Amino acid sequence: MEQPAPRDGPRTAPIEQCLAYDRYGPDVPSTPIILSVPHAGRHYPPGLSALARVRPSVLRRLEDRYADLLVDPLIAAGWSVLVARAPRAMMDLNRHECEIDPAMVSDLPRTHALQSSVKLRGGLGLVPRRLQGVGDLWLRPLPFVELERRIATIHRPYHAALTRLMHAAHAAHGHAILIDLHSMPSLPFAPDGEAGPMLVLGDRFGRSAAPRLGTLVGDIATARGFASAQNHPYAGDHLIERHGRPGAGFHALQIEIDRALYLDAALDEPGSGLPRVQALITVLAEALAQELPRANYAMAAE
């Protein structure tokens, strides 16, 4: 069952809605920026809980809890935003569609292409299998036909929609910048006693975006009182790897926000810090929307 997101007022109706996502903003983005929130989905089909060996509250631990609320001001302002509807428990949009744990699928064909990763080996593949401290999430393996259905109706449509938006932004503005928004647990203190970063910017070590974009994000976050880090411990994953081609003018950044900054003490509902983090995400999006045009103009003038 879908859990409605608490907020002060109703969210703008999506331009497009399907099993995979809600899409907001025009078909041709008004800025070079596309925002993606792939782990905020909370539309749980009725039959999903019957397949689980854990309580629904455990499956919700896979969510980037209410991370979509962080982009509500941008949605209201008409920016192009894609928010996942299907929960991460069903399909992880930040994994390659071949990142499959063979033990998760009852009749996986021997010829089916597979791709391994650290996340997969830790239980968090295309379909999450287990959580640390919990163990296996499901009563039995998933039939291959069901895996194929989820890929066809959730994974591929989400990435296809991102591709369309990125190409439309590129055609209209000369380049496109994807902001892939996630939330993270609070990071531990450093050995010297310094608090862990509140925001982690990932750009695949410069492979998915122009380096100056990450520098800009870090500078703005620091100026607004948010300690930041770049590529450690989160460098980004499949989503920005897939959609970021900086040499061709397609840039993709992953931004991880400490969820304790905008959720309550139980990390379950929006907290008093939500407006401050919303303001940060809005300022970052506005700054990134202006960064490359200024840089390109300066280069052309030299």
Tab-separated table of C-alpha atoms in Angstrom:
chain	number	residue	atom	x	y	z
A	1	MET	CA	0.000	0.000	0.000
A	2	GLU	CA	1.245	3.474	-0.851
A	3	GLN	CA	2.035	5.687	2.114
A	4	PRO	CA	1.062	9.303	1.487
A	5	ALA	CA	3.835	11.805	2.118
A	6	PRO	CA	2.965	14.330	4.829
A	7	ARG	CA	3.395	17.927	3.679
A	8	ASP	CA	1.909	21.373	4.206
A	9	GLY	CA	-0.063	21.303	0.969
A	10	PRO	CA	-0.787	19.089	-2.033
A	11	ARG	CA	2.044	18.422	-4.447
A	12	THR	CA	1.640	19.548	-8.014
A	13	ALA	CA	0.027	16.770	-10.051
A	14	PRO	CA	2.522	14.774	-12.134
A	15	ILE	CA	2.648	15.347	-15.868
A	16	GLU	CA	3.041	11.592	-16.331
A	17	GLN	CA	2.505	8.674	-13.965
A	18	CYS	CA	3.151	4.955	-14.373
A	19	LEU	CA	4.171	1.988	-12.246
A	20	ALA	CA	7.780	3.122	-12.351
A	21	TYR	CA	7.613	6.849	-11.676
A	22	ASP	CA	5.853	10.176	-11.300
A	23	ARG	CA	7.200	12.785	-13.735
A	24	TYR	CA	6.900	16.500	-13.064
A	25	GLY	CA	7.721	19.472	-15.259
A	26	PRO	CA	7.469	20.050	-19.010
A	27	ASP	CA	8.550	17.630	-21.727
A	28	VAL	CA	11.332	20.079	-22.610
A	29	PRO	CA	13.025	21.078	-19.342
A	30	SER	CA	13.098	24.822	-18.670
A	31	THR	CA	16.676	24.517	-17.354
A	32	PRO	CA	19.547	22.094	-18.072
A	33	ILE	CA	18.795	20.374	-14.744
A	34	ILE	CA	16.980	17.039	-14.357
A	35	LEU	CA	16.326	15.760	-10.837
A	36	SER	CA	15.941	12.055	-10.055
A	37	VAL	CA	14.848	10.479	-6.754
A	38	PRO	CA	15.110	6.723	-7.450
A	39	HIS	CA	14.894	5.256	-3.924
A	40	ALA	CA	11.896	7.187	-2.557
A	41	GLY	CA	9.233	4.867	-4.025
A	42	ARG	CA	6.650	3.713	-1.494
A	43	HIS	CA	3.854	2.266	-3.636
A	44	TYR	CA	3.858	-1.290	-2.241
A	45	PRO	CA	1.631	-3.681	-4.207
A	46	PRO	CA	-0.727	-5.676	-1.949
A	47	GLY	CA	0.897	-9.007	-2.840
A	48	LEU	CA	4.440	-7.930	-2.001
A	49	SER	CA	4.093	-8.374	1.776
A	50	ALA	CA	2.901	-11.954	1.244
A	51	LEU	CA	6.261	-12.743	-0.376
A	52	ALA	CA	8.302	-11.256	2.465
A	53	ARG	CA	9.563	-13.023	5.575
A	54	VAL	CA	9.949	-9.653	7.316
A	55	ARG	CA	7.532	-6.950	8.431
A	56	PRO	CA	6.675	-4.082	6.061
A	57	SER	CA	8.628	-1.744	8.331
A	58	VAL	CA	11.798	-3.712	7.504
A	59	LEU	CA	11.215	-3.387	3.751
A	60	ARG	CA	10.784	0.363	4.265
A	61	ARG	CA	14.329	0.491	5.624
A	62	LEU	CA	15.475	0.113	2.005
A	63	GLU	CA	13.837	3.438	1.123
A	64	ASP	CA	15.525	6.800	1.010
A	65	ARG	CA	12.787	7.778	3.392
A	66	TYR	CA	10.840	10.794	2.096
A	67	ALA	CA	13.789	12.016	0.022
A	68	ASP	CA	11.252	13.157	-2.569
A	69	LEU	CA	10.059	15.861	-0.158
A	70	LEU	CA	13.442	17.544	-0.633
A	71	VAL	CA	12.512	18.461	-4.214
A	72	ASP	CA	8.943	19.641	-3.515
A	73	PRO	CA	9.863	23.351	-3.902
A	74	LEU	CA	11.470	22.601	-7.266
A	75	ILE	CA	8.438	20.594	-8.384
A	76	ALA	CA	6.210	23.524	-7.429
A	77	ALA	CA	8.466	25.851	-9.429
A	78	GLY	CA	8.141	23.733	-12.586
A	79	TRP	CA	11.530	21.995	-12.691
A	80	SER	CA	11.868	18.596	-14.374
A	81	VAL	CA	11.772	15.883	-11.717
A	82	LEU	CA	11.442	12.087	-11.833
A	83	VAL	CA	10.380	10.372	-8.598
A	84	ALA	CA	10.244	6.588	-8.324
A	85	ARG	CA	6.887	5.044	-7.394
A	86	ALA	CA	7.905	1.381	-7.126
A	87	PRO	CA	9.802	0.695	-3.894
A	88	ARG	CA	13.445	-0.302	-3.828
A	89	ALA	CA	12.347	-3.600	-2.252
A	90	MET	CA	10.868	-4.529	-5.649
A	91	MET	CA	13.591	-3.141	-7.917
A	92	ASP	CA	16.692	-1.045	-7.340
A	93	LEU	CA	16.879	1.556	-10.108
A	94	ASN	CA	20.493	2.286	-9.178
A	95	ARG	CA	21.660	-1.183	-10.235
A	96	HIS	CA	22.392	-2.553	-13.685
A	97	GLU	CA	19.590	-4.827	-14.889
A	98	CYS	CA	22.098	-7.707	-15.018
A	99	GLU	CA	23.165	-7.150	-11.388
A	100	ILE	CA	21.177	-10.202	-10.278
A	101	ASP	CA	21.852	-12.498	-7.372
A	102	PRO	CA	21.334	-16.006	-8.854
A	103	ALA	CA	19.988	-17.194	-5.501
A	104	MET	CA	17.190	-14.610	-5.819
A	105	VAL	CA	15.720	-16.200	-8.959
A	106	SER	CA	14.236	-19.703	-8.980
A	107	ASP	CA	14.671	-20.522	-12.679
A	108	LEU	CA	17.323	-18.139	-13.981
A	109	PRO	CA	18.455	-19.341	-17.435
A	110	ARG	CA	22.096	-20.420	-17.517
A	111	THR	CA	22.672	-18.187	-20.518
A	112	HIS	CA	21.321	-15.049	-18.832
A	113	ALA	CA	23.978	-12.323	-18.533
A	114	LEU	CA	25.000	-11.488	-14.971
A	115	GLN	CA	27.059	-8.672	-13.519
A	116	SER	CA	28.642	-8.780	-10.064
A	117	SER	CA	29.362	-5.879	-7.695
A	118	VAL	CA	30.187	-5.147	-4.084
A	119	LYS	CA	26.573	-4.093	-3.452
A	120	LEU	CA	25.286	-7.329	-4.990
A	121	ARG	CA	27.564	-9.432	-2.818
A	122	GLY	CA	26.275	-7.510	0.191
A	123	GLY	CA	22.693	-8.479	-0.622
A	124	LEU	CA	21.650	-5.279	-2.418
A	125	GLY	CA	21.423	-6.245	-6.066
A	126	LEU	CA	18.786	-5.407	-8.655
A	127	VAL	CA	16.236	-7.026	-6.339
A	128	PRO	CA	17.504	-6.693	-2.745
A	129	ARG	CA	17.924	-10.077	-1.133
A	130	ARG	CA	18.958	-9.348	2.446
A	131	LEU	CA	19.725	-6.601	4.929
A	132	GLN	CA	22.578	-6.498	7.410
A	133	GLY	CA	21.338	-7.498	10.840
A	134	VAL	CA	18.098	-8.870	9.384
A	135	GLY	CA	19.043	-11.630	6.977
A	136	ASP	CA	16.976	-12.749	4.004
A	137	LEU	CA	13.984	-10.596	3.142
A	138	TRP	CA	11.927	-13.068	1.100
A	139	LEU	CA	10.273	-16.421	1.753
A	140	ARG	CA	11.333	-17.906	-1.572
A	141	PRO	CA	13.226	-16.999	-4.764
A	142	LEU	CA	11.546	-14.867	-7.395
A	143	PRO	CA	10.318	-16.594	-10.595
A	144	PHE	CA	12.326	-15.428	-13.600
A	145	VAL	CA	9.158	-14.322	-15.397
A	146	GLU	CA	8.390	-11.968	-12.499
A	147	LEU	CA	11.923	-10.572	-12.578
A	148	GLU	CA	11.539	-9.900	-16.308
A	149	ARG	CA	8.174	-8.214	-15.688
A	150	ARG	CA	9.677	-5.876	-13.094
A	151	ILE	CA	12.582	-4.978	-15.358
A	152	ALA	CA	10.205	-4.265	-18.248
A	153	THR	CA	7.700	-2.213	-16.240
A	154	ILE	CA	9.924	-0.473	-13.652
A	155	HIS	CA	13.641	-0.413	-14.462
A	156	ARG	CA	13.604	0.234	-18.203
A	157	PRO	CA	10.802	2.840	-18.185
A	158	TYR	CA	12.537	4.867	-15.461
A	159	HIS	CA	15.841	4.980	-17.306
A	160	ALA	CA	14.117	5.615	-20.632
A	161	ALA	CA	12.313	8.613	-19.117
A	162	LEU	CA	15.611	9.979	-17.761
A	163	THR	CA	17.227	9.536	-21.169
A	164	ARG	CA	14.395	11.439	-22.881
A	165	LEU	CA	14.620	14.316	-20.399
A	166	MET	CA	18.405	14.482	-20.612
A	167	HIS	CA	18.337	14.613	-24.416
A	168	ALA	CA	15.556	17.210	-24.414
A	169	ALA	CA	17.530	19.393	-21.983
A	170	HIS	CA	20.698	18.969	-24.040
A	171	ALA	CA	18.897	19.953	-27.243
A	172	ALA	CA	17.348	23.020	-25.602
A	173	HIS	CA	20.287	24.252	-23.518
A	174	GLY	CA	23.416	22.749	-25.068
A	175	HIS	CA	24.082	20.432	-22.129
A	176	ALA	CA	22.218	18.526	-19.416
A	177	ILE	CA	22.961	17.952	-15.724
A	178	LEU	CA	21.328	15.126	-13.801
A	179	ILE	CA	21.078	15.489	-10.018
A	180	ASP	CA	20.435	12.014	-8.602
A	181	LEU	CA	19.215	12.549	-5.042
A	182	HIS	CA	19.591	10.016	-2.216
A	183	SER	CA	19.612	9.954	1.567
A	184	MET	CA	22.213	8.232	3.736
A	185	PRO	CA	22.645	7.234	7.373
A	186	SER	CA	24.666	9.605	9.517
A	187	LEU	CA	28.358	9.024	8.876
A	188	PRO	CA	30.709	8.385	11.814
A	189	PHE	CA	33.062	10.914	13.309
A	190	ALA	CA	36.591	11.040	11.914
A	191	PRO	CA	39.505	9.759	14.073
A	192	ASP	CA	40.374	13.365	14.924
A	193	GLY	CA	36.888	13.906	16.344
A	194	GLU	CA	35.568	15.903	13.415
A	195	ALA	CA	31.936	15.206	12.548
A	196	GLY	CA	31.222	13.147	9.465
A	197	PRO	CA	29.976	14.875	6.296
A	198	MET	CA	26.303	15.784	6.023
A	199	LEU	CA	26.390	15.653	2.222
A	200	VAL	CA	28.387	13.400	-0.105
A	201	LEU	CA	28.747	14.303	-3.760
A	202	GLY	CA	29.488	11.411	-6.134
A	203	ASP	CA	30.671	11.816	-9.721
A	204	ARG	CA	32.398	8.451	-10.252
A	205	PHE	CA	35.734	10.206	-9.611
A	206	GLY	CA	35.166	12.645	-12.448
A	207	ARG	CA	33.833	10.100	-14.943
A	208	SER	CA	30.169	11.164	-14.846
A	209	ALA	CA	30.434	14.972	-14.640
A	210	ALA	CA	32.780	17.903	-15.135
A	211	PRO	CA	34.891	18.233	-11.946
A	212	ARG	CA	33.946	21.887	-11.430
A	213	LEU	CA	30.336	20.872	-10.826
A	214	GLY	CA	31.303	18.806	-7.798
A	215	THR	CA	33.483	21.633	-6.524
A	216	LEU	CA	30.554	24.028	-6.831
A	217	VAL	CA	28.256	21.704	-4.856
A	218	GLY	CA	30.838	21.324	-2.090
A	219	ASP	CA	31.477	25.069	-1.860
A	220	ILE	CA	27.783	25.931	-1.619
A	221	ALA	CA	27.090	23.193	0.940
A	222	THR	CA	29.979	24.351	3.131
A	223	ALA	CA	28.904	27.981	2.889
A	224	ARG	CA	25.438	27.015	4.131
A	225	GLY	CA	26.765	25.018	7.080
A	226	PHE	CA	26.660	21.507	5.601
A	227	ALA	CA	29.974	19.655	5.890
A	228	SER	CA	30.564	17.799	2.623
A	229	ALA	CA	32.739	15.124	1.039
A	230	GLN	CA	33.291	13.975	-2.524
A	231	ASN	CA	33.192	10.342	-3.722
A	232	HIS	CA	33.778	8.893	-0.256
A	233	PRO	CA	32.121	6.785	0.933
A	234	TYR	CA	29.627	7.136	-1.955
A	235	ALA	CA	30.978	7.709	-5.473
A	236	GLY	CA	27.683	7.042	-7.235
A	237	ASP	CA	26.510	3.892	-8.960
A	238	HIS	CA	24.761	2.636	-12.077
A	239	LEU	CA	22.400	5.553	-12.548
A	240	ILE	CA	24.999	8.308	-12.935
A	241	GLU	CA	27.420	5.913	-14.648
A	242	ARG	CA	24.738	5.233	-17.243
A	243	HIS	CA	23.523	8.778	-17.830
A	244	GLY	CA	26.719	10.777	-17.338
A	245	ARG	CA	28.850	11.389	-20.438
A	246	PRO	CA	30.555	14.699	-19.711
A	247	GLY	CA	32.546	14.639	-22.945
A	248	ALA	CA	29.238	14.783	-24.840
A	249	GLY	CA	27.646	17.382	-22.563
A	250	PHE	CA	25.668	14.978	-20.350
A	251	HIS	CA	26.671	15.396	-16.705
A	252	ALA	CA	25.370	13.298	-13.784
A	253	LEU	CA	25.923	13.874	-10.072
A	254	GLN	CA	24.786	11.804	-7.114
A	255	ILE	CA	23.996	13.758	-3.944
A	256	GLU	CA	23.606	11.888	-0.661
A	257	ILE	CA	22.020	13.824	2.226
A	258	ASP	CA	22.185	12.741	5.865
A	259	ARG	CA	18.571	11.733	6.499
A	260	ALA	CA	18.830	12.784	10.145
A	261	LEU	CA	18.911	16.376	8.887
A	262	TYR	CA	15.335	16.300	7.559
A	263	LEU	CA	13.613	13.386	9.338
A	264	ASP	CA	12.481	13.082	12.950
A	265	ALA	CA	14.482	11.329	15.672
A	266	ALA	CA	12.989	7.955	14.678
A	267	LEU	CA	14.029	8.579	11.027
A	268	ASP	CA	10.476	7.752	10.008
A	269	GLU	CA	8.641	11.040	9.407
A	270	PRO	CA	9.654	14.521	8.181
A	271	GLY	CA	11.286	16.577	10.893
A	272	SER	CA	11.850	20.244	11.680
A	273	GLY	CA	15.010	20.365	9.537
A	274	LEU	CA	13.166	19.657	6.285
A	275	PRO	CA	12.834	23.302	5.123
A	276	ARG	CA	16.565	23.927	5.606
A	277	VAL	CA	17.526	20.928	3.470
A	278	GLN	CA	14.899	21.799	0.856
A	279	ALA	CA	16.461	25.254	0.631
A	280	LEU	CA	19.911	23.719	0.139
A	281	ILE	CA	18.753	21.451	-2.706
A	282	THR	CA	16.988	24.396	-4.375
A	283	VAL	CA	20.099	26.592	-4.180
A	284	LEU	CA	22.291	23.777	-5.530
A	285	ALA	CA	19.962	23.183	-8.477
A	286	GLU	CA	19.798	26.908	-9.282
A	287	ALA	CA	23.587	27.262	-9.125
A	288	LEU	CA	24.244	24.193	-11.271
A	289	ALA	CA	21.732	25.443	-13.837
A	290	GLN	CA	23.930	28.524	-14.356
A	291	GLU	CA	27.411	27.033	-14.026
A	292	LEU	CA	28.254	25.629	-17.435
A	293	PRO	CA	26.822	28.514	-19.518
A	294	ARG	CA	29.062	30.986	-17.643
A	295	ALA	CA	32.089	28.689	-18.001
A	296	ASN	CA	31.445	28.154	-21.697
A	297	TYR	CA	31.024	31.885	-22.293
A	298	ALA	CA	34.283	32.633	-20.539
A	299	MET	CA	36.118	30.002	-22.609
A	300	ALA	CA	34.679	31.395	-25.854
A	301	ALA	CA	35.770	34.907	-24.930
A	302	GLU	CA	39.408	33.926	-24.378
